[in-house]
CSV table of C-alpha atoms in Angstrom, one decimal:
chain,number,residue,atom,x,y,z
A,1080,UNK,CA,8.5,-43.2,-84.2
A,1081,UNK,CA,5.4,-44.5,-82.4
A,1082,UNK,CA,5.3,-47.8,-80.9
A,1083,UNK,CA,1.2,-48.5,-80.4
A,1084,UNK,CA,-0.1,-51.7,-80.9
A,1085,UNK,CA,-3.7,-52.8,-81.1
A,1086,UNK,CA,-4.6,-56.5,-81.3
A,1087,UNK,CA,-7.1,-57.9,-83.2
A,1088,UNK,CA,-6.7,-55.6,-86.3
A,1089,UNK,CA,-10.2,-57.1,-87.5
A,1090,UNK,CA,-12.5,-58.9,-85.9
A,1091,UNK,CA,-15.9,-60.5,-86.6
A,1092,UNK,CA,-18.0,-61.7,-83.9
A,1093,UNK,CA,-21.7,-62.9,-83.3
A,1094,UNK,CA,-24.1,-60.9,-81.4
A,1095,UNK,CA,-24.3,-61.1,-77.6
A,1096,UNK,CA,-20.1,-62.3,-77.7
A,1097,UNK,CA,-17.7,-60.3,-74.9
A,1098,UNK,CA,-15.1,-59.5,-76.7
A,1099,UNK,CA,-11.8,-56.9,-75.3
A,1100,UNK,CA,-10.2,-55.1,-77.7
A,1101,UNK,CA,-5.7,-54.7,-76.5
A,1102,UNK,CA,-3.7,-51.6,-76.9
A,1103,UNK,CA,0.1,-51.4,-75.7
A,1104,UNK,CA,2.3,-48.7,-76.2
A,1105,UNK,CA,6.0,-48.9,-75.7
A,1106,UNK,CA,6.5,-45.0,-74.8
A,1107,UNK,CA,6.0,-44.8,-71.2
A,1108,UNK,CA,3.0,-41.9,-72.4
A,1109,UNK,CA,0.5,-41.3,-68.9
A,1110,UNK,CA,-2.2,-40.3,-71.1
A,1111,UNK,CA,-4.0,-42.9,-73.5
A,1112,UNK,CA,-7.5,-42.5,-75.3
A,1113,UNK,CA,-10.2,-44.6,-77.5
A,1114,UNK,CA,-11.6,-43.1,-80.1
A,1115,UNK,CA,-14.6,-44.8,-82.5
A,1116,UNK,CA,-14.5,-43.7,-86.6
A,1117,UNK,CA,-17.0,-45.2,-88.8
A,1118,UNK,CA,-16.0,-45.2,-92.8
A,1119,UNK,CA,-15.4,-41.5,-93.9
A,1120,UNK,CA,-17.0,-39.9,-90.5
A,1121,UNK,CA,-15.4,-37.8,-87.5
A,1122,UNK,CA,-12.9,-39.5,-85.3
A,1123,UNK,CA,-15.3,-39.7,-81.4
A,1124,UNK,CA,-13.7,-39.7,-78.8
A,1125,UNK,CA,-15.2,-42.3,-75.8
A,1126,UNK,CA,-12.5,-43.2,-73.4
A,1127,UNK,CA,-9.1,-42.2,-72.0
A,1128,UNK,CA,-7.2,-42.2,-69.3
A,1129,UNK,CA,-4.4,-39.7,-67.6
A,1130,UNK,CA,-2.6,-43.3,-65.9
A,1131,UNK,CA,-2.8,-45.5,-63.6
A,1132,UNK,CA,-6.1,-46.2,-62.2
A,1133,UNK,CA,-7.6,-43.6,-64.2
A,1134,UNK,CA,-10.4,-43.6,-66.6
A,1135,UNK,CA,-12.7,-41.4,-68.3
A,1136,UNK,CA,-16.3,-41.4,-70.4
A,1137,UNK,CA,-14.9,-39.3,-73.4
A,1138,UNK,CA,-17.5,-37.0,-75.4
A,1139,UNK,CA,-19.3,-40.0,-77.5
A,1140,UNK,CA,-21.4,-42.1,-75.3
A,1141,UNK,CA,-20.2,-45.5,-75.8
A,1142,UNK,CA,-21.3,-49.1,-73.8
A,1143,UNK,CA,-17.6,-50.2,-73.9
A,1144,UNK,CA,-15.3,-50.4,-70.6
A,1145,UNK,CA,-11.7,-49.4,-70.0
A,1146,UNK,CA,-9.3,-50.2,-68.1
A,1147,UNK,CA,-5.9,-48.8,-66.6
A,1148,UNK,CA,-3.8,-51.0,-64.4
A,1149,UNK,CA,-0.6,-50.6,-66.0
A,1150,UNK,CA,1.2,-47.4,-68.0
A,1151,UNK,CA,1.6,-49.4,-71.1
A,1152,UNK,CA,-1.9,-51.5,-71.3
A,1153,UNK,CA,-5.2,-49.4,-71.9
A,1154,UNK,CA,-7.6,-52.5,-72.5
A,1155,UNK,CA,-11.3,-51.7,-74.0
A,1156,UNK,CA,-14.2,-54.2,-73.2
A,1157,UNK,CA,-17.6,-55.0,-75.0
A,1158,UNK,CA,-19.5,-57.2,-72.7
A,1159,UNK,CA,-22.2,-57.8,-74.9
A,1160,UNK,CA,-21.6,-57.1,-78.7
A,1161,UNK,CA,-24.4,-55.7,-80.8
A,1162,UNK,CA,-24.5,-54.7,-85.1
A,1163,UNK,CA,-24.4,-50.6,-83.9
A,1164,UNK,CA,-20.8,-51.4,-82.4
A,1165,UNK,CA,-19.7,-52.2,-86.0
A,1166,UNK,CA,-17.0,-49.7,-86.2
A,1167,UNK,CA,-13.3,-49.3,-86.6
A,1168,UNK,CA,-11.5,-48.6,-82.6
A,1169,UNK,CA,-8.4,-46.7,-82.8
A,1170,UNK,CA,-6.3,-46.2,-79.8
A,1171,UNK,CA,-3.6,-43.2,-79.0
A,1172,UNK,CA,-1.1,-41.8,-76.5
A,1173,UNK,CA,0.4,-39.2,-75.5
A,1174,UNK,CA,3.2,-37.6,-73.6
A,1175,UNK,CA,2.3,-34.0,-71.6
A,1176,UNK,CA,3.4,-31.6,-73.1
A,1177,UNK,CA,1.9,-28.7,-70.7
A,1178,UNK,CA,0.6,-26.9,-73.8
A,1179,UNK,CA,-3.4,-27.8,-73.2
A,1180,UNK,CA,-3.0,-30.2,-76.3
A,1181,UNK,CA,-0.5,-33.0,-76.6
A,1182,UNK,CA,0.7,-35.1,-79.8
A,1183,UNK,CA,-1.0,-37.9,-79.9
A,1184,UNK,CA,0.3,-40.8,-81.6
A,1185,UNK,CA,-2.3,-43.6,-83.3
A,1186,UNK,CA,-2.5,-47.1,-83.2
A,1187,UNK,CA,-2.9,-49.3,-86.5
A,1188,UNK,CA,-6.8,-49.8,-85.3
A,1189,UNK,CA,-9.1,-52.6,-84.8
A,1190,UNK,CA,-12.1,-53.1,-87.5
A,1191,UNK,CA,-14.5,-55.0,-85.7
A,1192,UNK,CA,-17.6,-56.1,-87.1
A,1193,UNK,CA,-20.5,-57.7,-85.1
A,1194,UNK,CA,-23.1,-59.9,-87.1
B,240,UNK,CA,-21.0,-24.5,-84.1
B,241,UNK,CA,-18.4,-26.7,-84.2
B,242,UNK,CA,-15.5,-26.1,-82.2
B,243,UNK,CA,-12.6,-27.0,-85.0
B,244,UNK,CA,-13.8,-26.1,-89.0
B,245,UNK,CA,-13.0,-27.7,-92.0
B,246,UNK,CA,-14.3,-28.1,-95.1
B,247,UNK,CA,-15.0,-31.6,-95.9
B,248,UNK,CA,-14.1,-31.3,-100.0
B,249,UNK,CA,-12.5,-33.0,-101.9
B,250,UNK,CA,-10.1,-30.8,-102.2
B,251,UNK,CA,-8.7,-31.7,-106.0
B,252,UNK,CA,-5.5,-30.1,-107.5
B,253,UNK,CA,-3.4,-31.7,-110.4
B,254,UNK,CA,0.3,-33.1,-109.6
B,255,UNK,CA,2.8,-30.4,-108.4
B,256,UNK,CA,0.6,-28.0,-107.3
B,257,UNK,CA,0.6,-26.5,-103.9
B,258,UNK,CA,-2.2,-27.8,-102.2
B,259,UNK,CA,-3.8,-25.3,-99.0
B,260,UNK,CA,-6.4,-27.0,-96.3
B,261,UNK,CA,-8.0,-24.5,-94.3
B,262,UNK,CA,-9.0,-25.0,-90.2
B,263,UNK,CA,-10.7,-22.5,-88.1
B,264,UNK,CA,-11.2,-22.8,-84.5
B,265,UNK,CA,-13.4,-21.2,-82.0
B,266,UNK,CA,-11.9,-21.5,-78.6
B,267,UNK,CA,-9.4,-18.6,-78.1
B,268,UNK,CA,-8.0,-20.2,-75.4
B,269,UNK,CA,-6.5,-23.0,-77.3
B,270,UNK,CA,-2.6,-22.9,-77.5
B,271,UNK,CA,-1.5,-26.4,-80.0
B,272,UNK,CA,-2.3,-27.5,-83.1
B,273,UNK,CA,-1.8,-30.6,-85.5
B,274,UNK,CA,-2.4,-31.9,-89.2
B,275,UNK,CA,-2.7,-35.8,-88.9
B,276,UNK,CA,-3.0,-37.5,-92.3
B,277,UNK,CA,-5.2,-40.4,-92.6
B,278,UNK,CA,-5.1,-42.3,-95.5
B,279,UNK,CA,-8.9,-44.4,-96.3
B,280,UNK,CA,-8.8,-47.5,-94.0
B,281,UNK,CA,-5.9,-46.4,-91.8
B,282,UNK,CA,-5.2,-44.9,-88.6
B,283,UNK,CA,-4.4,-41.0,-88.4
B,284,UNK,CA,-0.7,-40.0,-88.8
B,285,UNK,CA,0.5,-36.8,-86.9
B,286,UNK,CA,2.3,-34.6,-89.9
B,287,UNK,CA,2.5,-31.3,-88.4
B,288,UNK,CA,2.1,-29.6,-84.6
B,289,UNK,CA,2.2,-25.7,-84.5
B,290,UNK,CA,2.1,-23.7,-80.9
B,291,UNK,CA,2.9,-20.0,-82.2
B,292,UNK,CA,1.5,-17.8,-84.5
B,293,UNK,CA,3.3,-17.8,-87.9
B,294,UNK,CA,4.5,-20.4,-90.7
B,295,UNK,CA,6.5,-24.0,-89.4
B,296,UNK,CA,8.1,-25.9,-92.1
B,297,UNK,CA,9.0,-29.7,-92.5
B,298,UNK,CA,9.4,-30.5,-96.2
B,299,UNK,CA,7.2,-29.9,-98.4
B,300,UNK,CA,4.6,-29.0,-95.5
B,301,UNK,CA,4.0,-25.4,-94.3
B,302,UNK,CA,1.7,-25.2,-91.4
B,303,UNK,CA,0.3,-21.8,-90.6
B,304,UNK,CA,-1.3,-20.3,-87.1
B,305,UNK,CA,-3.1,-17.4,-86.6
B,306,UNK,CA,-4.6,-16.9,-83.2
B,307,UNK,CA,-6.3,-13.8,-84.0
B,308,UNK,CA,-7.9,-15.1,-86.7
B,309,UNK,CA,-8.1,-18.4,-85.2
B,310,UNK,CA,-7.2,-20.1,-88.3
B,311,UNK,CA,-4.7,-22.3,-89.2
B,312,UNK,CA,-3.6,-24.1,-92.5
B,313,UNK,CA,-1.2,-26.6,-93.7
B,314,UNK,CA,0.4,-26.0,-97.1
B,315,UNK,CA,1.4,-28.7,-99.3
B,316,UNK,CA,3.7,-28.0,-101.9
B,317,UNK,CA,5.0,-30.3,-105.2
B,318,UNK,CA,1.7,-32.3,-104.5
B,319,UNK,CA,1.8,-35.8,-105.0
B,320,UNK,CA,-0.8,-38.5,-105.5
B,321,UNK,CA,0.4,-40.0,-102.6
B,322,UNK,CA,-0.7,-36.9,-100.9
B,323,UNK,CA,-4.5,-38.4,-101.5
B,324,UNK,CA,-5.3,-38.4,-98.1
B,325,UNK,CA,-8.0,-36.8,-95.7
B,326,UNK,CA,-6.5,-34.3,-93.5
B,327,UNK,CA,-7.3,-33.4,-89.7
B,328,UNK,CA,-6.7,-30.4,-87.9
B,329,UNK,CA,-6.9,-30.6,-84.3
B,330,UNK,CA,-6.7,-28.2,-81.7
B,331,UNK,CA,-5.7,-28.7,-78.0
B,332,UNK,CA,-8.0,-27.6,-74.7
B,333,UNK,CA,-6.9,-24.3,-73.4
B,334,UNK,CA,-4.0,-24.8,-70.2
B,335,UNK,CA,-5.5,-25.2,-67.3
B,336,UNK,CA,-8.5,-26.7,-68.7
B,337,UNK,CA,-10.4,-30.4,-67.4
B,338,UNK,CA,-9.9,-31.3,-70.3
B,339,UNK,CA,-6.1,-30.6,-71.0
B,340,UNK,CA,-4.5,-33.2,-73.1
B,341,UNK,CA,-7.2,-33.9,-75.1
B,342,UNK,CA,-7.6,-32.9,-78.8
B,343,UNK,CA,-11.1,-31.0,-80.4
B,344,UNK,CA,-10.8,-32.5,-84.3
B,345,UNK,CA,-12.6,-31.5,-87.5
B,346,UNK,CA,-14.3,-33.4,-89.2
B,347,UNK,CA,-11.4,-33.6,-92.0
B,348,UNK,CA,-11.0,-32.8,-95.7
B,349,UNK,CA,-10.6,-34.9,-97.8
B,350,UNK,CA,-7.6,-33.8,-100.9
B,351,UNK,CA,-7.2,-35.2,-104.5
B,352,UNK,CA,-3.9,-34.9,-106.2
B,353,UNK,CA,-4.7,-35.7,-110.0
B,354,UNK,CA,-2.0,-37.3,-112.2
């Protein structure tokens, strides 16, 4: 059973607002990623991170942040929110596996809407 | 081209049936696979991961892997309608690769199970 949390699960925020969307996983998994879905489109991938202090652009170019500091906490931040990052953020993790691909196990996402 | 196939639907087939989602890949190199379900408004949920050629069953799932025809399905039998889901493949980067870890998906397809 996967234990990834991702707090807000919606959100609705003005224009110009910072806002930091949390993921936590209880696994002890290195690897973590963000991914961005709009309604009924492909899942994008635009961060993720192997551990500690490290991060990575994914294939979607995205203005968002990330950050690593600790195994469990993969933080992703807007500093200045804008109507095209209406989207729904899902986070994941994953154990290596040493097959090329690991499982990756999903968060509930965050639906964040910016007016 | 796009590095993992799949034909977007809907995929509709009447209660009971055996439903069969298709995925074709183009990196040879690739050694793991997954089915995630993802149900409209929620995060994806891994069903299925494959790593050798042949069938893998769990339940009423069949996942089939063909590296030579770099294809891979995912059976379904006794459909249900709570089978109504889109379905993701995913294939892992080949060992070895910058980018092991990380999952290429399709776009999805999206299945109808009529009562």
């Amino acid at each position: 059973e996967a234990d990834i949390y991702q707090t807000p699960r919606y959100l609705v925020i003005g224009t110009g607002k910072k806002i930091t969307l949390e993921c936590s996983q209880t696994m002890g998994h290195d690897k973590m990623y963000w991914y961005q879905q709009d309604p009924g489109m492909e899942l994008h991938l635009i961060h993720y991170s192997y551990g500690v202090n490290s991060t990575e652009k994914g294939d979607l170019s995205s203005e968002s942040t990330v950050s690593r500091i600790r195994t469990e906490h993969f933080p992703l931040t807007l500093e200045s929110a804008r109507p095209s990052h209406t989207s729904q953020y899902l986070c994941a993790s994953s154990e290596y596996r040493g097959t090329g691909g690991d499982e990756q196990y999903f968060g509930p996402g965050t639906r964040l809407t910016v007016t | 081209q796009k590095e993992v196939e799949q034909n977007s639907g809907p995929l509709s087939v009447p209660e009971g049936a055996i439903a069969s989602l298709n995925c074709t890949y183009s990196d040879r190199g690739s050694q793991s696979f997954f089915w995630y379900r993802q149900y409209s408004g929620k995060s994806p949920e891994l069903i299925m991961s494959i790593y050798s050629n042949g069938d893998k069953e769990d339940g009423r799932f069949t996942a089939q892997l063909n590296k030579a025809s770099q294809y891979v399905s995912l059976l379904i039998r006794d459909s249900q309608p709570s089978d109504s889901a889109t379905y993701l493949c995913a294939a892992g980067y080949p060992m070895g690769s910058s980018n092991t870890g990380k999952l290429i998906f399709g776009q999805g397809t999206t299945l109808q199970v009529k009562p």
